[in-house]
Amino acid sequence: MNPATLPSPAFPEKPDLPATYPPAGRPLVLGSTSPYRRELLQRLQIPFEVAAPEVDETPLPHEAPDALAKRLALAKASAVARNFPQAVVIGSDQVADLNGLALGKPGSHERAVVQLRQMRGQTVIFQTAVAVVCLESGFAQTALAAVRVKFRDLNDAEIENYLRAEQPYDCAGSAKSEGLGIALLESIDSDDPTALIGLPLIRTCKMIQAAGTNLLVNHKAAP
C-alpha cells in the first residue's frame, strides 16, 4: 500500500534545506515511548531521538478501528513535530479490529482476559498506522498496514497461564507475537513483517526517506 499524502494547510511553505544537516539528511525523531517501536526503529542503524506525544487517544463516536489508528498516528507525529520543526517525526498507533470492534491496550489483567476470550477462535485484523511529518518542509504522510491474525480456540486456563507469564497489558489485543504470544495464534498474514509488533518498517522506510532522511548512507561495516 502506498502512503497517502494528507492535506495539512497549517504547515509552512517548503523552504530551502540548510547546508548544516548531517549526511543522512534531516534528523529523525520517534514520537512514541513504546519500547517495542524503539527497538524496531533501532534496526535501521540511524541515530534518532525519542519524544513522548501528548495526545488524547479517546476514540471518536462510531470511529472505525482503521480510521482511529490513522488519526492517532498522525496526531502523535504532529504533536511531537511542533517541538522539532526541522526533524522528520514518526508517529504510530495500533488498534485490534474484531469484526469492527476496536480493541486497544487492556491496561490490566482483567481486561486482557476479556479481550483474549473475545478473540479466541476468531480472525482479528491488527490495524497498524504510521505517520511521518516534517513541519519545516510541509511533509505529512500516513500509511496503514493491516495484519490478519487467526487466534487458536484457547481455553480459559491457556489464557490465564499466558497472561501470567508475559503480562502483555501494554499491547493492543493482549498478546506479544514476538514472544510467548505466538503460541496463541494459528496464522499471521501481512505484507509488512514488523507491523504486528507495532511499527511497519517497510512503509516507515519509504516515508522517512521521502521526507528527507537517507537510511543508506555512511554506515560503518560491522566489526
mmCIF file of N, CA and C in Angstrom, residues 21 23 39 70 87 111 133 145 168 179 194-195 202:
data_model
loop_
_atom_site.group_PDB
_atom_site.id
_atom_site.type_symbol
_atom_site.label_atom_id
_atom_site.label_comp_id
_atom_site.label_asym_id
_atom_site.label_seq_id
_atom_site.Cartn_x
_atom_site.Cartn_y
_atom_site.Cartn_z
ATOM 1 N N TYR A 21 22.657 20.201 7.703
ATOM 2 C CA TYR A 21 22.085 18.911 8.037
ATOM 3 C C TYR A 21 23.151 17.824 7.928
ATOM 4 N N PRO A 23 24.916 14.076 7.016
ATOM 5 C CA PRO A 23 24.883 13.362 5.734
ATOM 6 C C PRO A 23 23.603 12.569 5.522
ATOM 7 N N GLU A 39 12.778 -0.334 19.704
ATOM 8 C CA GLU A 39 13.639 -1.441 19.290
ATOM 9 C C GLU A 39 13.556 -1.670 17.791
ATOM 10 N N LYS A 70 -5.151 5.518 12.148
ATOM 11 C CA LYS A 70 -4.538 6.536 11.283
ATOM 12 C C LYS A 70 -4.618 7.919 11.916
ATOM 13 N N ALA A 87 12.868 18.377 12.036
ATOM 14 C CA ALA A 87 13.081 16.930 12.031
ATOM 15 C C ALA A 87 11.996 16.190 11.271
ATOM 16 N N ARG A 111 -8.965 -6.964 32.052
ATOM 17 C CA ARG A 111 -9.360 -6.567 30.698
ATOM 18 C C ARG A 111 -8.685 -7.432 29.651
ATOM 19 N N VAL A 133 5.889 13.178 9.624
ATOM 20 C CA VAL A 133 5.623 14.613 9.494
ATOM 21 C C VAL A 133 6.926 15.392 9.606
ATOM 22 N N ALA A 145 -0.966 -0.511 7.728
ATOM 23 C CA ALA A 145 -0.604 -1.910 7.485
ATOM 24 C C ALA A 145 -1.585 -2.780 8.258
ATOM 25 N N PRO A 168 1.110 -8.919 28.943
ATOM 26 C CA PRO A 168 1.143 -8.007 27.797
ATOM 27 C C PRO A 168 0.089 -6.904 27.885
ATOM 28 N N GLY A 179 6.903 -12.804 21.277
ATOM 29 C CA GLY A 179 7.239 -13.573 22.467
ATOM 30 C C GLY A 179 6.383 -14.820 22.563
ATOM 31 N N THR A 194 6.997 -6.445 10.408
ATOM 32 C CA THR A 194 7.097 -5.895 11.766
ATOM 33 C C THR A 194 5.857 -5.124 12.194
ATOM 34 N N ALA A 195 4.860 -5.059 11.339
ATOM 35 C CA ALA A 195 3.668 -4.264 11.661
ATOM 36 C C ALA A 195 2.971 -4.767 12.915
ATOM 37 N N ILE A 202 8.686 -1.473 6.551
ATOM 38 C CA ILE A 202 8.761 -1.267 5.102
ATOM 39 C C ILE A 202 8.124 0.069 4.742
#
